[in-house]
Coordinates of C-alpha atoms in Angstrom, one line a residue:
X1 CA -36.3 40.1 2.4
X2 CA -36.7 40.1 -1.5
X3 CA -33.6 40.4 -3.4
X4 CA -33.7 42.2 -6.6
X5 CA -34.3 40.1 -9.9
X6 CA -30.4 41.5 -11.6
X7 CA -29.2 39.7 -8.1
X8 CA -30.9 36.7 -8.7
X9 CA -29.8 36.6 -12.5
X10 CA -26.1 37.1 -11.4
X11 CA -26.3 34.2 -8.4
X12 CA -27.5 32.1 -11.4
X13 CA -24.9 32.8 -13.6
X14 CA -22.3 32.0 -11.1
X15 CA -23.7 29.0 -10.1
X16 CA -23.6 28.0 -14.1
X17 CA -19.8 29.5 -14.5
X18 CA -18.9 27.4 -11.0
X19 CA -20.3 24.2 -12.5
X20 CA -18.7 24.7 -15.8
X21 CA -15.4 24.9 -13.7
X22 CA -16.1 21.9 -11.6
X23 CA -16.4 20.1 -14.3
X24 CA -13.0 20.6 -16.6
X25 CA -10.5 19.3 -13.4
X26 CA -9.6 15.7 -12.6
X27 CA -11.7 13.2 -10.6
X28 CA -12.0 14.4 -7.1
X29 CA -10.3 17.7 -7.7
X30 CA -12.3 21.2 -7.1
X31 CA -9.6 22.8 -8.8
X32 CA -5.7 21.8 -9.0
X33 CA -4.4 25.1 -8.0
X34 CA -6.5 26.2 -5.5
X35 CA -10.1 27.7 -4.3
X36 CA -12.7 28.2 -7.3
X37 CA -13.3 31.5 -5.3
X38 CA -9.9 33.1 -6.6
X39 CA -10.6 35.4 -9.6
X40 CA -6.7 34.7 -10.5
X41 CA -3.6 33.0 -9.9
X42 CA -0.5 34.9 -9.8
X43 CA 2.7 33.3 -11.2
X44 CA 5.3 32.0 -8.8
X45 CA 8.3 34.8 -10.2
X46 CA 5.1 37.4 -9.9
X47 CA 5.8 38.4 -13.4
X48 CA 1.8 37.9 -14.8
X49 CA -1.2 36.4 -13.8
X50 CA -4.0 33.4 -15.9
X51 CA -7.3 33.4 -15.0
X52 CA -8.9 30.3 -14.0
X53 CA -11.3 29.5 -16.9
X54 CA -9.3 26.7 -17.8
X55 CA -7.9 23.6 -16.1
X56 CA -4.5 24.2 -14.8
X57 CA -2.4 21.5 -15.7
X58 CA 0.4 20.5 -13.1
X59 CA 3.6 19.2 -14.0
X60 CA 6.6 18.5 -11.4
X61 CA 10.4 17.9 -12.5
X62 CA 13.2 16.8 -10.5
X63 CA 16.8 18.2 -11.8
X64 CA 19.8 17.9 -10.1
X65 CA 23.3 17.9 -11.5
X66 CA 24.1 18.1 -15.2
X67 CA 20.3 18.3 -16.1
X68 CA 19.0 22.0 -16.8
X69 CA 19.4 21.9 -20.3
X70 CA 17.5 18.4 -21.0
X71 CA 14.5 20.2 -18.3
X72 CA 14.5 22.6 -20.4
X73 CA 13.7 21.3 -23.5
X74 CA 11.2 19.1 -21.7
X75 CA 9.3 22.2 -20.7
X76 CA 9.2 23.4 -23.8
X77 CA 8.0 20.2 -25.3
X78 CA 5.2 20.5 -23.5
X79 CA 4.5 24.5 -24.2
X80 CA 4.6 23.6 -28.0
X81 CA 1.7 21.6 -28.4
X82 CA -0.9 23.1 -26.2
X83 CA -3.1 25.8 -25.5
X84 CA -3.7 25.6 -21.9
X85 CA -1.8 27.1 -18.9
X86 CA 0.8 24.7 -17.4
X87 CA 3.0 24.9 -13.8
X88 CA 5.8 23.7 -13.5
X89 CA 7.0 22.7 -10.1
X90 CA 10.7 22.3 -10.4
X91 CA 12.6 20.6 -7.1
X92 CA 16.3 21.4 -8.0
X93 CA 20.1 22.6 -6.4
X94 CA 20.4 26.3 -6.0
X95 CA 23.2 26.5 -8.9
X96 CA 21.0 25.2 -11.5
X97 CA 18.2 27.7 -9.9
X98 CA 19.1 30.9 -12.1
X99 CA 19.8 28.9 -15.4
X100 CA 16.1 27.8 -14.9
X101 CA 15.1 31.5 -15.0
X102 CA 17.4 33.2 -17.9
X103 CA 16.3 30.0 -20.3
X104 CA 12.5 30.1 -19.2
X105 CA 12.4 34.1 -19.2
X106 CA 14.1 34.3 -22.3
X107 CA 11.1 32.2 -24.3
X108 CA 9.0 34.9 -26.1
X109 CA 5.7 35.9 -24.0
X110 CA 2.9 34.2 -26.4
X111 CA 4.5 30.7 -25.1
X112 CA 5.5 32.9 -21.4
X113 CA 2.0 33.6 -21.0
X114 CA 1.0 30.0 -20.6
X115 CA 3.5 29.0 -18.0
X116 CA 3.6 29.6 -14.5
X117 CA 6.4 28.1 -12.3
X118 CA 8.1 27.3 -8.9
X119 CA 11.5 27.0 -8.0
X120 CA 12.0 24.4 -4.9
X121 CA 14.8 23.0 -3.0
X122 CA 15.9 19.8 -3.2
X123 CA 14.3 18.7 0.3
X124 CA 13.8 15.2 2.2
X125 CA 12.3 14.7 5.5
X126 CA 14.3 15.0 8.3
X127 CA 14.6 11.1 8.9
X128 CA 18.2 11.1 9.5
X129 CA 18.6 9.8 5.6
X130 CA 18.5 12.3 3.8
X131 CA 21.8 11.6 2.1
X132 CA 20.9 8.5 1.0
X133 CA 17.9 9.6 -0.6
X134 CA 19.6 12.3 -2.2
X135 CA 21.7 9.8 -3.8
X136 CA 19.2 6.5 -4.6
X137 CA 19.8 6.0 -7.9
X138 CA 20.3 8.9 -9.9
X139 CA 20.4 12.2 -8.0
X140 CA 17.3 13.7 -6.2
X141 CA 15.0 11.3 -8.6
X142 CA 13.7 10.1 -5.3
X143 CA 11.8 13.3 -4.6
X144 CA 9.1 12.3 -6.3
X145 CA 8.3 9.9 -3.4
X146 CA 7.9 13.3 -1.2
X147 CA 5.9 15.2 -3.2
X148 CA 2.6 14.6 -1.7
X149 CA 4.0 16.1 1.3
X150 CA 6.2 18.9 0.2
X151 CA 3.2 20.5 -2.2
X152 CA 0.3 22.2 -1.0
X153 CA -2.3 20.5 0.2
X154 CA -4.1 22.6 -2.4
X155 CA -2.7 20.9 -5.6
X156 CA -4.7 18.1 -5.7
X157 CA -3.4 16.4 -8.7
X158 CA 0.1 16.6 -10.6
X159 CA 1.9 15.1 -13.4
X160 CA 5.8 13.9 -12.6
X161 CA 7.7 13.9 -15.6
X162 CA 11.9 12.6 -15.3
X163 CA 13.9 14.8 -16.9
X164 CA 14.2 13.1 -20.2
X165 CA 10.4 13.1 -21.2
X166 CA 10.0 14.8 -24.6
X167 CA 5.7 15.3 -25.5
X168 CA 5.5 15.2 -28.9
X169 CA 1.4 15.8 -28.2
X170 CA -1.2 17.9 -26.4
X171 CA 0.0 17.6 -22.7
X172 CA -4.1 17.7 -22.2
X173 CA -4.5 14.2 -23.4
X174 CA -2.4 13.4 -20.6
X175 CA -3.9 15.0 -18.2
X176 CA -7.6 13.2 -19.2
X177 CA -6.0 9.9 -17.9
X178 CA -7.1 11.5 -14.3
X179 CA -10.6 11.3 -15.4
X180 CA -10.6 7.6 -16.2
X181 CA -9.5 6.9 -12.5
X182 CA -12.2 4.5 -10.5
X183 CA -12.7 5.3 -6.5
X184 CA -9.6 3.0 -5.5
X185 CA -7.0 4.7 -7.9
X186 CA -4.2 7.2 -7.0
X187 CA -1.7 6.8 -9.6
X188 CA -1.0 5.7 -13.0
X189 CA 2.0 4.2 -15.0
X190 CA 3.2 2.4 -17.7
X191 CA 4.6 -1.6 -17.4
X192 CA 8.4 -1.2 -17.8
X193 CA 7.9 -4.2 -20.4
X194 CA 5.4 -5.3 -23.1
X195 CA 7.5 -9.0 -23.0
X196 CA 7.9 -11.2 -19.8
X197 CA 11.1 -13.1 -21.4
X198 CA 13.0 -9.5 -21.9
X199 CA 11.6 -7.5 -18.8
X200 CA 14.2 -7.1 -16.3
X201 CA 11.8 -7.0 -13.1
X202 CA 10.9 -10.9 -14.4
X203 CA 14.7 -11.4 -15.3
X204 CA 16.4 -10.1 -12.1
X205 CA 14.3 -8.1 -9.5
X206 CA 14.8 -9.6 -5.8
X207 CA 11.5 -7.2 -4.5
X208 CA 8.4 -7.7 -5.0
X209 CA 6.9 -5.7 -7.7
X210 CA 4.0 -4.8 -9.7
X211 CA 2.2 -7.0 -12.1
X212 CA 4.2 -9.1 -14.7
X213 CA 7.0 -6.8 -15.6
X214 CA 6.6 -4.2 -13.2
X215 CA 6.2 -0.7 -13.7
X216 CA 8.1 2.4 -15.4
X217 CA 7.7 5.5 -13.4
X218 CA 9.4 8.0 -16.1
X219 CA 5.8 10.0 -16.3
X220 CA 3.4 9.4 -13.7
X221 CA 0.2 10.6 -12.6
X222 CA -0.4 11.2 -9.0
X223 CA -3.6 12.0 -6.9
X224 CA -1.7 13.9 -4.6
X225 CA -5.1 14.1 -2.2
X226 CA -5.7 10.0 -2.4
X227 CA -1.7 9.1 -1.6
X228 CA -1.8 11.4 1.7
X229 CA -5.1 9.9 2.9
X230 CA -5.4 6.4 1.8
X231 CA -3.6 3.7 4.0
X232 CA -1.6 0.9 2.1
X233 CA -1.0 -3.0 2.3
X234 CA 2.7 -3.5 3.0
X235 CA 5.1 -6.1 3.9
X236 CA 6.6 -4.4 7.2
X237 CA 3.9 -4.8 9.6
X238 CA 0.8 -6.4 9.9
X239 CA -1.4 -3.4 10.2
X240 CA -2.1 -0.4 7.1
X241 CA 0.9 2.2 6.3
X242 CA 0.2 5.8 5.4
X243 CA 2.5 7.1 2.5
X244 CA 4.6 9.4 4.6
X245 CA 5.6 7.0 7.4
X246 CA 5.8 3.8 5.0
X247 CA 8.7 4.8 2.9
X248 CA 11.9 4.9 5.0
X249 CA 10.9 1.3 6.5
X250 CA 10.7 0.3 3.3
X251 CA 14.2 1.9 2.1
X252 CA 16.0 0.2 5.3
X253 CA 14.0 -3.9 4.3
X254 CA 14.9 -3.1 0.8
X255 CA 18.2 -0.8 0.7
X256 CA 20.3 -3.7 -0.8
X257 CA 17.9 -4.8 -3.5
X258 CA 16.6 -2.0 -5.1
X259 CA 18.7 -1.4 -8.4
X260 CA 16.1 1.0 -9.7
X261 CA 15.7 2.9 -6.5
X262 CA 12.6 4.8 -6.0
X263 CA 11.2 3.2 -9.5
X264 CA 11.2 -0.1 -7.3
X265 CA 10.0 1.0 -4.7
X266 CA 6.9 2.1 -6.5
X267 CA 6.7 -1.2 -7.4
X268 CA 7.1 -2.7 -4.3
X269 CA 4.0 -0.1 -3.1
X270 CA 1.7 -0.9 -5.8
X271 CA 3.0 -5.0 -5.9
X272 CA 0.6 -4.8 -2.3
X273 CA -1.9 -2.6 -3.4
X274 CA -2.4 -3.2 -7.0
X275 CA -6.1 -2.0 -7.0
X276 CA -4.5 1.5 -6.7
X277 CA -2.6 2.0 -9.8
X278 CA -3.8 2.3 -13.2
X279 CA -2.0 1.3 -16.1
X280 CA -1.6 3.5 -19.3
X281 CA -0.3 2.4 -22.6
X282 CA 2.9 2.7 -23.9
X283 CA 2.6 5.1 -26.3
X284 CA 2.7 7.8 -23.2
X285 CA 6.4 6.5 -22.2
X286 CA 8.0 5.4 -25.2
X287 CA 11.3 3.8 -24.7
X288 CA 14.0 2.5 -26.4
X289 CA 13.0 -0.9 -25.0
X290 CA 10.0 -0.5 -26.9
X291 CA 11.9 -0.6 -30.2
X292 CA 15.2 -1.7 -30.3
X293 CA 14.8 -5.6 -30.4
X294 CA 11.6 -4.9 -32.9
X295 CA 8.1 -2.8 -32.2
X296 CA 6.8 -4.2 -28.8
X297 CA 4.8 -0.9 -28.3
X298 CA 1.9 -2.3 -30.6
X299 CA -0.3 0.3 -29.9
X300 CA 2.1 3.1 -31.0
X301 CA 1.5 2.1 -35.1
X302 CA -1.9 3.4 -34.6
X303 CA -2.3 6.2 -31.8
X304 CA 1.6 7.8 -33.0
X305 CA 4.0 8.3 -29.7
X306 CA 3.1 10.4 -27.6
X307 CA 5.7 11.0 -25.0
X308 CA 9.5 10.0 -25.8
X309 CA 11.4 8.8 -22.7
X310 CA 14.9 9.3 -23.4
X311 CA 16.2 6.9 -20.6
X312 CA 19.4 5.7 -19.9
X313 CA 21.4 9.3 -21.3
X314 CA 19.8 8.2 -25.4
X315 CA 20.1 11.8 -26.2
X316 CA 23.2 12.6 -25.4
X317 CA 25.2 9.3 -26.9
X318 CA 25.0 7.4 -29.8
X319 CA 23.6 4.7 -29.1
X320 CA 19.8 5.2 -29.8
X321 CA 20.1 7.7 -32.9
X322 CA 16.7 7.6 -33.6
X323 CA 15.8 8.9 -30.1
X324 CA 18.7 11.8 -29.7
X325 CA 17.4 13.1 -33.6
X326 CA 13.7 13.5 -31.9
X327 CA 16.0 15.1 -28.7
X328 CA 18.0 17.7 -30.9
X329 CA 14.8 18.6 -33.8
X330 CA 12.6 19.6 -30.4
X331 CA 15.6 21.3 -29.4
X332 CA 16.7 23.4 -32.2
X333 CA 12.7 24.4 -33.2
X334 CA 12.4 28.0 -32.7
X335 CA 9.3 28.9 -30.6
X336 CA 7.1 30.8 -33.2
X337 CA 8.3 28.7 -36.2
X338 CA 5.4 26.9 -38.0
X339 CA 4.7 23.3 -36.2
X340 CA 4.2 21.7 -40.4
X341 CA 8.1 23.1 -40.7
X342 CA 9.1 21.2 -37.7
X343 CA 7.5 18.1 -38.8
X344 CA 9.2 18.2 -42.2
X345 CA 12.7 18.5 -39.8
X346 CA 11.5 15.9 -37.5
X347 CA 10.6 13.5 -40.7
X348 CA 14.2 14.6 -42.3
X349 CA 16.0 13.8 -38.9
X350 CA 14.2 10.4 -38.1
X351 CA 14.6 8.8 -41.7
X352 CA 18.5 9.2 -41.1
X353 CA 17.9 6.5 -38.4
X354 CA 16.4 4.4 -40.6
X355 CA 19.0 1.7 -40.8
X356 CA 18.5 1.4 -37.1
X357 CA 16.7 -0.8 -35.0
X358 CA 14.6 2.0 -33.4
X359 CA 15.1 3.9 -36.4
X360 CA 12.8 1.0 -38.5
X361 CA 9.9 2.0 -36.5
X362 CA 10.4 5.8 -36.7
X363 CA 6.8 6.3 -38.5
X364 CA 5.2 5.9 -35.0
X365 CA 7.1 8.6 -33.6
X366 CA 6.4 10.8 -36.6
X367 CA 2.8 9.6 -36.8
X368 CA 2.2 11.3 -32.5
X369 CA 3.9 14.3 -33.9
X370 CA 1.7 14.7 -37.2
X371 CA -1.5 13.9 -35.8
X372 CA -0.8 16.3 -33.2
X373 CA -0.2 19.6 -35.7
X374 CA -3.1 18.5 -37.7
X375 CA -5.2 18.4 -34.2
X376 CA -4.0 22.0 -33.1
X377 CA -3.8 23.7 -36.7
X378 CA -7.6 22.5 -36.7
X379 CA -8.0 24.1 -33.4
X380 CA -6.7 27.3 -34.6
X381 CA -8.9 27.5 -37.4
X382 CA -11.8 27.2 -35.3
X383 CA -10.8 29.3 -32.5

């Protein structure tokens, strides 16, 4: 049977439009929210829907307790400096669940229109430890550990961000780091330490743990399809661990000894199966370790920060002022407002810090910020 030559023309221009697709997502991934088939994606509140001609960026946030507001402004970090459609996964308590809809809700639709979200419940397996993995470290952090098997099999790849992770860039340059993955990679981090005499993994750890100086896990990247399928090295048994039935054994050898909770037991993971992690640069989780005993983070003079990690509570004391000023500028900019006005704030706020250890290197944090408006202004002129 023949078929008409405007059916052939239109099987061709899908296959192009298909391809086109294919290409744009992470390594491995067909798409990371679902079938190319599906015309559209509905948001998760059913409020609009984004076509899929771009990549969807996924991001997943864990916030438990006094945390909405610092999520918050995280999410809108990452809104700022973008043009491409983000969702949010957010695992958090039921009383935090409505604050998460009035603030997002309440942003004004150009920014609306390039977020989707979900709202889950805090939720561990039913392993009889649930409580204690609630509370390892600092409340519900440890969910990360779960996520490959609490998402859809579906979302192939995600971003997990802590709640304290300011992008002062294109969340899209992030993203790209999924593309540089080899065929043994799953995951990528930064070192927790540029220096072996100050890193406290060298200094104190009583676990084993990746590399040097071990590993931060503040913002990682996960190949949620490689974690479920791959088997790992471990020190339990003799024989290869999936993910889902390696952690709790590893929680009961190493329940007394992990000050860092899930972080080291990341590190533990990845101290036996190295070959699966790769290692970004610290300009993506800038810390104050990076800066407070002088510029460690080398590479962050010339690339600018990227990401600020505001660990250990630095925006809400006064111990890191150079940190809580890029904290309370992100947090006071008005969606709409012009990004050259916010780096004229951000510049003001910074060089008040500059009598400060971190405050000295404040250039690199300006530097991310400014190359980023120049990048996106450009953008918009083409566009």
């Amino acid at each position: 049977m023949s078929i008409p030559s405007s059916a052939k023309w239109g099987l061709v221009a899908m296959f192009f439009i298909t391809s086109f697709l294919y290409l744009c997502v992470p390594d491995n991934a067909q798409t990371a929210a679902g079938s190319l088939s599906e015309k559209f994606l509905m948001n998760a509140q059913g409020a609009r829907e984004t076509k899929l001609d771009d990549p969807l960026i996924h991001i997943a946030v864990v916030a438990c307790g006094d945390r909405l507001e610092e999520t918050l402004i995280s999410i809108k970090s990452s809104l700022m400096f973008t043009k491409r459609s983000i969702f949010y996964h957010i695992f958090t308590e039921e009383e935090l669940r409505s604050g998460f809809i009035d603030g997002i809700e309440s942003w004004p639709e150009r920014y609306r229109s390039n977020l989707q979200y979900q709202l889950y419940p805090i939720s561990y397996p039913e392993d009889g430890n649930a409580k204690n993995w609630k509370k390892l470290f600092k409340p519900c952090a440890s969910q990360r550990l779960f996520l490959p098997m609490v998402l859809s099999k579906d979302i192939d790849s995600i971003i997990y961000v802590d709640t304290d992770i300011i992008f002062l860039t294109d969340v899209l340059q992030l993203w790209s780091i999924f593309t540089k993955f080899n065929s043994t990679q799953l995951s990528a981090l930064s070192i927790e330490h540029e220096d072996k005499r100050m890193g406290w993994y060298s200094r104190f750890a009583r676990h084993p743990y990746y590399g040097i100086t071990g590993v931060n896990s503040g913002v990682m990247l996960m190949n949620l399809t490689r974690i479920r399928k791959v088997r790992y090295k471990n020190d339990i048994k003799p024989s290869l661990m999936m993910w889902k039935d390696m952690l709790l054994p590893l929680y009961n050898k190493y329940r007394y000894n992990i000050t860092w909770g899930d972080q080291d037991l990341l590190n533990i993971v990845f101290h036996h199966n190295p070959d699966m992690l790769y290692v970004f640069s610290c300009e993506w989780n800038y810390r104050p370790d990076h800066c407070m005993y002088g510029q460690l983070c080398k590479i962050a003079k010339d690339t600018g920060v990227k990401v600020v990690h505001g660990c250990r509570r630095v925006y809400h004391n006064e111990k890191q002022p150079t940190f809580k000023a890029v904290y309370e500028t992100i947090k006071s900019y008005k969606f709409g407002d012009e990004l050259h006005y916010l780096n004229q704030v951000m510049e003001k706020n910074l060089k008040e810090t500059e009598n400060t250890y971190c405050g000295k290197e404040y250039e690199s944090i300006l530097k991310g910020l400014s190359q980023n408006i120049e990048q996106l202004n450009d953008s918009m002129l083409i566009d």
